[in-house]
PDB file of C-alpha atoms in Angstrom:
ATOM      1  CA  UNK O 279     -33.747   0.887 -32.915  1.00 45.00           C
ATOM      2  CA  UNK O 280     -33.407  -2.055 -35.481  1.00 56.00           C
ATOM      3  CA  UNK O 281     -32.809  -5.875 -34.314  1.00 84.00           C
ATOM      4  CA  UNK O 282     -30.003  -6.470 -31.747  1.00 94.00           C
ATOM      5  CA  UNK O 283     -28.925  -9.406 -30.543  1.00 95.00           C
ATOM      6  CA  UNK O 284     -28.984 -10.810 -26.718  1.00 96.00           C
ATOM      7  CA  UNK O 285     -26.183 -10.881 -24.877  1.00 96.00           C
ATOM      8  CA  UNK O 286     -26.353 -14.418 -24.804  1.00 96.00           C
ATOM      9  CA  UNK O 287     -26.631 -14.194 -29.053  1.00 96.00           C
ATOM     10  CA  UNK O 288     -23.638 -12.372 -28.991  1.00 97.00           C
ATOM     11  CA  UNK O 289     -21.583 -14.737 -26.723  1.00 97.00           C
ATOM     12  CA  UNK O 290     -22.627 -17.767 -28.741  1.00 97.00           C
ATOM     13  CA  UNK O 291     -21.562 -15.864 -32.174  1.00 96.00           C
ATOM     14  CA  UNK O 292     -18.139 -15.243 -30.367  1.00 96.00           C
ATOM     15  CA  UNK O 293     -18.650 -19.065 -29.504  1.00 96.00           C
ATOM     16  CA  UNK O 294     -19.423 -20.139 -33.070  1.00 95.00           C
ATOM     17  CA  UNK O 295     -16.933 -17.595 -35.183  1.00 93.00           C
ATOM     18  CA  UNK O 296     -13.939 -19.318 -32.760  1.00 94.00           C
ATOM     19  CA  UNK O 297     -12.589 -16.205 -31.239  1.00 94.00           C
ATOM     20  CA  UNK O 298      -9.882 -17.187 -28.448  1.00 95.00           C
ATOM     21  CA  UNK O 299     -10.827 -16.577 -24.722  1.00 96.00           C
ATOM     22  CA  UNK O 300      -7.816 -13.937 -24.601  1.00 95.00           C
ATOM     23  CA  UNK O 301      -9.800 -11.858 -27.239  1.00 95.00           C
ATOM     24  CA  UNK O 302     -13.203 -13.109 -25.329  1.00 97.00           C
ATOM     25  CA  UNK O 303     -12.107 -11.075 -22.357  1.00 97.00           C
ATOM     26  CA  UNK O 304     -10.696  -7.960 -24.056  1.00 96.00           C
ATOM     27  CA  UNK O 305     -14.140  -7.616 -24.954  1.00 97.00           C
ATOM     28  CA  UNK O 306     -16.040  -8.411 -22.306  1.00 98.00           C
ATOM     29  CA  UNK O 307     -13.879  -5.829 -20.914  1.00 98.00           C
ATOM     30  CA  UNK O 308     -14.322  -2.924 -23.576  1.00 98.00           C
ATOM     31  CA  UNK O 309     -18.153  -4.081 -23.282  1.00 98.00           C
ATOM     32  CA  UNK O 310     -18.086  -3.743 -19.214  1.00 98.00           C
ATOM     33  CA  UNK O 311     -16.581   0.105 -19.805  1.00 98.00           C
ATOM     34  CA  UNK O 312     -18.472   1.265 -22.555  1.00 98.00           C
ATOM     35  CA  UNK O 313     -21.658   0.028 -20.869  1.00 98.00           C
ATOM     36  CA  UNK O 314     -20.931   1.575 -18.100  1.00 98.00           C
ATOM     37  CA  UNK O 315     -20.127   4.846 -19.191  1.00 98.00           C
ATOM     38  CA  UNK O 316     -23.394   4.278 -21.545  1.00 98.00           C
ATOM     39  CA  UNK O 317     -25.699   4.046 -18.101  1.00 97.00           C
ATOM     40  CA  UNK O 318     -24.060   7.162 -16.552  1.00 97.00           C
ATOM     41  CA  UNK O 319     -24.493   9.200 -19.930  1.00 97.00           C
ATOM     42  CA  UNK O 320     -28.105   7.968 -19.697  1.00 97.00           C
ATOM     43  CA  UNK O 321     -29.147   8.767 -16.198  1.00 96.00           C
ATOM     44  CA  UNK O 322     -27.252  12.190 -16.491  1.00 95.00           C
ATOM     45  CA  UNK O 323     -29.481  12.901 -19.480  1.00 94.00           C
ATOM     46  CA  UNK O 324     -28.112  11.422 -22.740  1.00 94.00           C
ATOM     47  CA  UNK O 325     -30.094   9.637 -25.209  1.00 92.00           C
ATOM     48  CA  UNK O 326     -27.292   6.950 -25.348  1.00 95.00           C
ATOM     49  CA  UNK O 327     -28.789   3.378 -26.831  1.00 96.00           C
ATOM     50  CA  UNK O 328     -26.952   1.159 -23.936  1.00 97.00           C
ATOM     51  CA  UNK O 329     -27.287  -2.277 -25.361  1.00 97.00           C
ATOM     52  CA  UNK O 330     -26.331  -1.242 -28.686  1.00 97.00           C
ATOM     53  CA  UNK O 331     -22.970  -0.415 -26.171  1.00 98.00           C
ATOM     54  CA  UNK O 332     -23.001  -3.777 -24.733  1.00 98.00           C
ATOM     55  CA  UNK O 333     -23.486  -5.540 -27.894  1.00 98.00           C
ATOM     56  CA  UNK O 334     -20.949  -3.654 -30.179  1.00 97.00           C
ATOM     57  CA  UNK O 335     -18.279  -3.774 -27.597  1.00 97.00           C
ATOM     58  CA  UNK O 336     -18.944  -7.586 -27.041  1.00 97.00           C
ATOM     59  CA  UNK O 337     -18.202  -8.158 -30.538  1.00 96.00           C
ATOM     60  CA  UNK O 338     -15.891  -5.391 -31.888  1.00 93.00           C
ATOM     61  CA  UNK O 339     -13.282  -7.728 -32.332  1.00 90.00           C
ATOM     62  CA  UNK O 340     -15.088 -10.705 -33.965  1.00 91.00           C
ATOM     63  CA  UNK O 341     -13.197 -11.447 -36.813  1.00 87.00           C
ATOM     64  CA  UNK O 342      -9.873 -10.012 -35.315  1.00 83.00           C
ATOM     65  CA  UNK O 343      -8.108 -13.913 -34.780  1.00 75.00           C
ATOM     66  CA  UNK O 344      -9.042 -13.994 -38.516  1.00 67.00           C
ATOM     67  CA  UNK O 345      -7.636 -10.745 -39.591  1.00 65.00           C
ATOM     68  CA  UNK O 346      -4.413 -11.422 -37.590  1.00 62.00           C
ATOM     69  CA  UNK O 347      -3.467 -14.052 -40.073  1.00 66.00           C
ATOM     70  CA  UNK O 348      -4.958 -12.707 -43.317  1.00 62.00           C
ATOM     71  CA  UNK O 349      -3.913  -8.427 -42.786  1.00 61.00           C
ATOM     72  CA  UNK O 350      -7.182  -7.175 -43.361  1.00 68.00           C
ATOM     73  CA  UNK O 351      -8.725  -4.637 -41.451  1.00 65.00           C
ATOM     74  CA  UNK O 352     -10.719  -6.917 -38.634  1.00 71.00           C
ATOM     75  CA  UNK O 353     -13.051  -3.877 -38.161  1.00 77.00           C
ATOM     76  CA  UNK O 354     -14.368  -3.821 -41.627  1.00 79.00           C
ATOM     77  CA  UNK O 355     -14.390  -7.697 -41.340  1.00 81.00           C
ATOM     78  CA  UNK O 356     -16.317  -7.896 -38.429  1.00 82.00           C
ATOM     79  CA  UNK O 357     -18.887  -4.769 -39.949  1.00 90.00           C
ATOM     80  CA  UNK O 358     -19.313  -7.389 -43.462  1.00 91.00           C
ATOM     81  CA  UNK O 359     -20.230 -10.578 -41.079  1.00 91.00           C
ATOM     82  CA  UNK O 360     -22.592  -8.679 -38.778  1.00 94.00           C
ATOM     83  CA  UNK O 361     -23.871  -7.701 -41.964  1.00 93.00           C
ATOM     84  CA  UNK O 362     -24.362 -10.643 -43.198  1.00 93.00           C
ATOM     85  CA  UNK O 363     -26.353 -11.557 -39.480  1.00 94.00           C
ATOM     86  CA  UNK O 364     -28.361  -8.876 -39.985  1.00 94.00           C
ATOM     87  CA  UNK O 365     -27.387  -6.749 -37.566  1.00 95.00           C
ATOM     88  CA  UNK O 366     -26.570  -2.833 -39.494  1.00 95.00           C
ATOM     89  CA  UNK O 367     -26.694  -1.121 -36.272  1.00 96.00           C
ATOM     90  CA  UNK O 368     -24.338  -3.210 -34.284  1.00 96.00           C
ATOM     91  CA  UNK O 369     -22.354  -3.502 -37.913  1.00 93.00           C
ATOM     92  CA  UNK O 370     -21.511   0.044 -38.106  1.00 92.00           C
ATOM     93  CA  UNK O 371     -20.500   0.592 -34.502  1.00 93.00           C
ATOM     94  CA  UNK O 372     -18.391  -2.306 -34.688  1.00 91.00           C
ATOM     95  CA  UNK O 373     -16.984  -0.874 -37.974  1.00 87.00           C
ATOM     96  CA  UNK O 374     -15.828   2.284 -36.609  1.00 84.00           C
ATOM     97  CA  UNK O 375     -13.807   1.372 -33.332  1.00 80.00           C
ATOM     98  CA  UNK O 376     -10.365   1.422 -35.413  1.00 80.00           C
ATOM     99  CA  UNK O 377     -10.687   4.594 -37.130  1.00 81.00           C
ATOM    100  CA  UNK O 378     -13.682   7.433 -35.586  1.00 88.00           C
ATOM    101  CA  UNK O 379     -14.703  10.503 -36.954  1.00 83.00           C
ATOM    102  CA  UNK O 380     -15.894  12.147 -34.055  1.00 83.00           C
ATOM    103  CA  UNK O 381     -18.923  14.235 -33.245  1.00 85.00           C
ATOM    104  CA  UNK O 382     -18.637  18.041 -33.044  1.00 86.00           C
ATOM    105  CA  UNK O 383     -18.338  19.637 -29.681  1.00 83.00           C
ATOM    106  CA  UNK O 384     -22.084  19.738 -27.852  1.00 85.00           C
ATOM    107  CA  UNK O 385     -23.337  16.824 -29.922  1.00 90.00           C
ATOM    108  CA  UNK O 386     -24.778  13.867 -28.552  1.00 93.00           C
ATOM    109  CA  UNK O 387     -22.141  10.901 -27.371  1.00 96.00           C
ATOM    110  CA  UNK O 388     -22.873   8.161 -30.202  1.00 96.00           C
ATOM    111  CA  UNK O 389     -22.444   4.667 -29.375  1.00 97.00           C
ATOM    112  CA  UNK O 390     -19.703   3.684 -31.666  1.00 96.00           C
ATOM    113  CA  UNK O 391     -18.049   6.534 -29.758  1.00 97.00           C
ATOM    114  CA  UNK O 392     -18.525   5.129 -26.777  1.00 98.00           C
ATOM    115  CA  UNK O 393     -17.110   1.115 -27.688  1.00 97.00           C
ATOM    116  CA  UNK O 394     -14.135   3.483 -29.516  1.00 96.00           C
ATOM    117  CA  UNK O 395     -13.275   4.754 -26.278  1.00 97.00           C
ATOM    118  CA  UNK O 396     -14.011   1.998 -24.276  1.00 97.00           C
ATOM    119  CA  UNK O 397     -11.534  -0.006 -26.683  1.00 96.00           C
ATOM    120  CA  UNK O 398      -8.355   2.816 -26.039  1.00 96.00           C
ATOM    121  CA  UNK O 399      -9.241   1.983 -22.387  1.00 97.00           C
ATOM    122  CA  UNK O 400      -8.123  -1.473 -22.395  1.00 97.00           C
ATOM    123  CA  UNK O 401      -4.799  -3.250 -23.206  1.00 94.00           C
ATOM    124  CA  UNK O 402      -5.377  -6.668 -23.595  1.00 93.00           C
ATOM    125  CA  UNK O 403      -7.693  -7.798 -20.554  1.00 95.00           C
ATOM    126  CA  UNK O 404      -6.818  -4.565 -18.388  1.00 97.00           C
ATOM    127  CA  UNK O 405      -8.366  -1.466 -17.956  1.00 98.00           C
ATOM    128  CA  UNK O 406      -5.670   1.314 -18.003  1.00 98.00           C
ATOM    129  CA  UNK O 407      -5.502   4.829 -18.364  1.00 97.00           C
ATOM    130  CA  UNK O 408      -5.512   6.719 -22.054  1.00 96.00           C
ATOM    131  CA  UNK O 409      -1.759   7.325 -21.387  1.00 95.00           C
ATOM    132  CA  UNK O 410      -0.838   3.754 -20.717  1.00 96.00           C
ATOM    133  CA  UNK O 411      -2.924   2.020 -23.710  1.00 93.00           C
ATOM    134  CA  UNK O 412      -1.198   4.367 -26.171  1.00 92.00           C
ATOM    135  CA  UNK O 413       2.033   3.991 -25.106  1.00 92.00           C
ATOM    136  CA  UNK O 414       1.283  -0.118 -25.960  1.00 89.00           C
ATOM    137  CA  UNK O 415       0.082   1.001 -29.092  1.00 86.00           C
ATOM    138  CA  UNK O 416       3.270   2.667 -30.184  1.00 86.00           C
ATOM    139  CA  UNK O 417       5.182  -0.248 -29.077  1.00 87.00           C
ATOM    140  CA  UNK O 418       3.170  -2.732 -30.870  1.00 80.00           C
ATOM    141  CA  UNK O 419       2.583  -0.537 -34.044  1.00 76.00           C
ATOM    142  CA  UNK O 420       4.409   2.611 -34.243  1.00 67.00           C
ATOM    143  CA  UNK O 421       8.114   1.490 -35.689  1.00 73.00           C
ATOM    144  CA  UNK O 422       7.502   3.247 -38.813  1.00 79.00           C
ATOM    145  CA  UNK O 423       7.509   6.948 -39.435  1.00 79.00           C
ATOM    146  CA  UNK O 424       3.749   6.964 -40.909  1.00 78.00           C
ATOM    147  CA  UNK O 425       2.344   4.413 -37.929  1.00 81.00           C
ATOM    148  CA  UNK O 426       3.686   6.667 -35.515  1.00 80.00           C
ATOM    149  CA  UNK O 427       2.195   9.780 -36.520  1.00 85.00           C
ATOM    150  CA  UNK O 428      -1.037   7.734 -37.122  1.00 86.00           C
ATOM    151  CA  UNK O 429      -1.081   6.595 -33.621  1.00 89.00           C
ATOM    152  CA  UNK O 430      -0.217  10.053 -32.185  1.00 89.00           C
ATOM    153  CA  UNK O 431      -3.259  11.972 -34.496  1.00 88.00           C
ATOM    154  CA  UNK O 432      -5.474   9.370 -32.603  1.00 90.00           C
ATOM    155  CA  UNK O 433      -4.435   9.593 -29.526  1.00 93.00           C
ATOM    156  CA  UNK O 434      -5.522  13.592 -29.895  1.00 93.00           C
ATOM    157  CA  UNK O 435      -8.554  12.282 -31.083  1.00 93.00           C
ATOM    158  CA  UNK O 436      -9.493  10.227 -28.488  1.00 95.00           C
ATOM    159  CA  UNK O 437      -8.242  12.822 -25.501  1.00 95.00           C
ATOM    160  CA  UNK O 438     -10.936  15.029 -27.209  1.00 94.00           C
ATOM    161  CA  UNK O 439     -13.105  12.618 -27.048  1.00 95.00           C
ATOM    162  CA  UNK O 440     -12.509  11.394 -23.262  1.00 96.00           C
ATOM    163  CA  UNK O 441     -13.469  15.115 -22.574  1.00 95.00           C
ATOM    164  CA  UNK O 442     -16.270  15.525 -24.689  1.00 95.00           C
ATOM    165  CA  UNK O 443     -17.733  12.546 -22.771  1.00 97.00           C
ATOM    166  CA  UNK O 444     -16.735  13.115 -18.828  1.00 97.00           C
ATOM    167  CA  UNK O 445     -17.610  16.718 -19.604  1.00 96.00           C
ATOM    168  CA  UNK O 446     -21.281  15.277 -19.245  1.00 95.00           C
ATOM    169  CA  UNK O 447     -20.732  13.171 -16.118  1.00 97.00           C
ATOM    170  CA  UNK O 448     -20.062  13.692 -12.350  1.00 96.00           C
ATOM    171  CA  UNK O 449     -17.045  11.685 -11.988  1.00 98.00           C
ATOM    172  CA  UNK O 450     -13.462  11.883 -14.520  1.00 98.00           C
ATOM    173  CA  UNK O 451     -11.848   8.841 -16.436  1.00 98.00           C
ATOM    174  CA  UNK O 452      -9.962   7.611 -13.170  1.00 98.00           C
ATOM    175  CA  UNK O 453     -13.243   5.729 -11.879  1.00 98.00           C
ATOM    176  CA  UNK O 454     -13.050   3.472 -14.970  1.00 98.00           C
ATOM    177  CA  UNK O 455     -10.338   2.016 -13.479  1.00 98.00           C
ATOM    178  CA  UNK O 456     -12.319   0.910 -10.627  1.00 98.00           C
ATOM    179  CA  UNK O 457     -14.051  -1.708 -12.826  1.00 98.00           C
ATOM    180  CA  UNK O 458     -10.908  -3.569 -13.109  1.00 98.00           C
ATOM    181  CA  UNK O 459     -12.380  -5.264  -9.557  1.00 98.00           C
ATOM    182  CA  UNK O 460     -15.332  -6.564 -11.795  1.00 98.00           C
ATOM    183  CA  UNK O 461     -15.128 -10.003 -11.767  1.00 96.00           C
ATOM    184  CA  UNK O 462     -18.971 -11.728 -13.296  1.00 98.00           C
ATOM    185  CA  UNK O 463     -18.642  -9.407 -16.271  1.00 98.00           C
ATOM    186  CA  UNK O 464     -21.728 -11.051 -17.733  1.00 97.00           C
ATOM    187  CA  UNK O 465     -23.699 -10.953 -14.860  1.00 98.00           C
ATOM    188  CA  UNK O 466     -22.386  -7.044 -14.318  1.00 98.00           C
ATOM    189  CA  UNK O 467     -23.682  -6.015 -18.094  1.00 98.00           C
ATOM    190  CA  UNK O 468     -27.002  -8.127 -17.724  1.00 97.00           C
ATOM    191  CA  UNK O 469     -28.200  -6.299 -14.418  1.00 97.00           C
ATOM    192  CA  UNK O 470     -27.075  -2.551 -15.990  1.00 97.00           C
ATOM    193  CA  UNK O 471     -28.821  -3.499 -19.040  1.00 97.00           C
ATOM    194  CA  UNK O 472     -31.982  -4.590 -17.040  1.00 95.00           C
ATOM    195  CA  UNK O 473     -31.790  -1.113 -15.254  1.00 94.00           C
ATOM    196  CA  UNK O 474     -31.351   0.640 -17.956  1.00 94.00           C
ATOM    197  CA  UNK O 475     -34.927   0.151 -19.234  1.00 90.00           C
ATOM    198  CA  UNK O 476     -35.700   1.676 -15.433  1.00 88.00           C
ATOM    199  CA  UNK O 477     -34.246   5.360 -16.618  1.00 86.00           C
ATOM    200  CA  UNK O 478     -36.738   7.742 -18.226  1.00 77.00           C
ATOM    201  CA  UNK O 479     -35.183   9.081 -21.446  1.00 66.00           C
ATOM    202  CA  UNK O 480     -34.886  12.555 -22.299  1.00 54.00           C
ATOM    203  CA  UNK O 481     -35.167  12.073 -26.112  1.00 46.00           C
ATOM    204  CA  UNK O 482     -34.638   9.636 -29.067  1.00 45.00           C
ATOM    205  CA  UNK O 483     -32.049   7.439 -29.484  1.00 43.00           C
ATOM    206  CA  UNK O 484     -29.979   8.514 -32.429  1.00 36.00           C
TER     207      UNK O 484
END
């Protein structure tokens, strides 16, 4: 595993780039579910890296207030400046929660997989179902011909993926909306990442 920040690191870079609380909580949020789903993945087996999870959902949107303003693709923003941090790991999940080329069937869950998924799971501050989040997407960007068939070929993408993933755990994608009642999201992603280091692993991180 290379150099990750702390959770506190990551917080103050969202401090110091001058990302707006609205986008601070969308992420705290896609952080809180892909973390979570990292930790059951983990104790059901998976050689999922959790903080990488934590981190790369905390700050998948870094640069996003930025891009809004200047059209660039705030993904491959936010991969240059983490980048720049030195941070490759956390650079290349980050870089690859707007557009995912999935794992095969039976392959490990990856992390940027995981903050991908965790990110179609919430609309704005709210954890919703797959069905709900893409609706908003159409809404928001699907008024042309090309956007809309964009948006529908990942929304197939990302109900494969949704499988792939609860395929490997006891529960199905309705108990993610039970973190909705989480309200110390810090606090929540500090203890799982402290218990975390508890679970034997069955592997290498890849």
């Amino acid at each position: 595993m290379e150099h990750l920040p702390e959770l506190d690191q990551a917080y103050a870079l969202l401090a110091r780039e001058g990302v707006p609380p609205h986008i601070v909580r969308h992420c705290e949020k896609v952080a809180l579910v892909g973390t979570f789903l990292a930790l059951e993945l983990l104790r059901a087996g998976e050689p999922v890296p959790v903080k990488l999870v934590a981190v790369g959902g905390l700050l998948h949107d870094l640069t996003k207030h930025h891009s809004i303003k200047s059209g660039e693709n705030h993904a491959q923003s936010a991969r240059r400046r983490l980048l720049e941090l030195g941070y490759p790991e956390v650079a290349e999940v980050v870089g690859n929660h707007i557009f995912l080329k999935p794992g095969p069937p039976g392959a490990p869950i990856r992390a940027d997989e995981l903050v991908y998924y965790a990110d179609k799971r919430v609309r704005h501050e709210e954890i919703v179902t797959l069905k709900e989040r893409f609706i908003d997407l159409r809404e928001r960007y699907g008024r042309r011909p090309a956007s809309w068939v964009r948006i529908w070929h990942l929304e197939e993408l990302t109900k494969l993926l949704e499988r792939r993933i609860f395929k490997r755990l006891p529960f199905g994608p309705e108990r993610v909306l039970e973190l909705n009642q989480v309200e110390d999201i810090k606090g929540c992603l500090i203890a799982w990442l402290s218990s975390a280091e508890e679970i034997p692993r069955k592997g290498k991180f890849l």
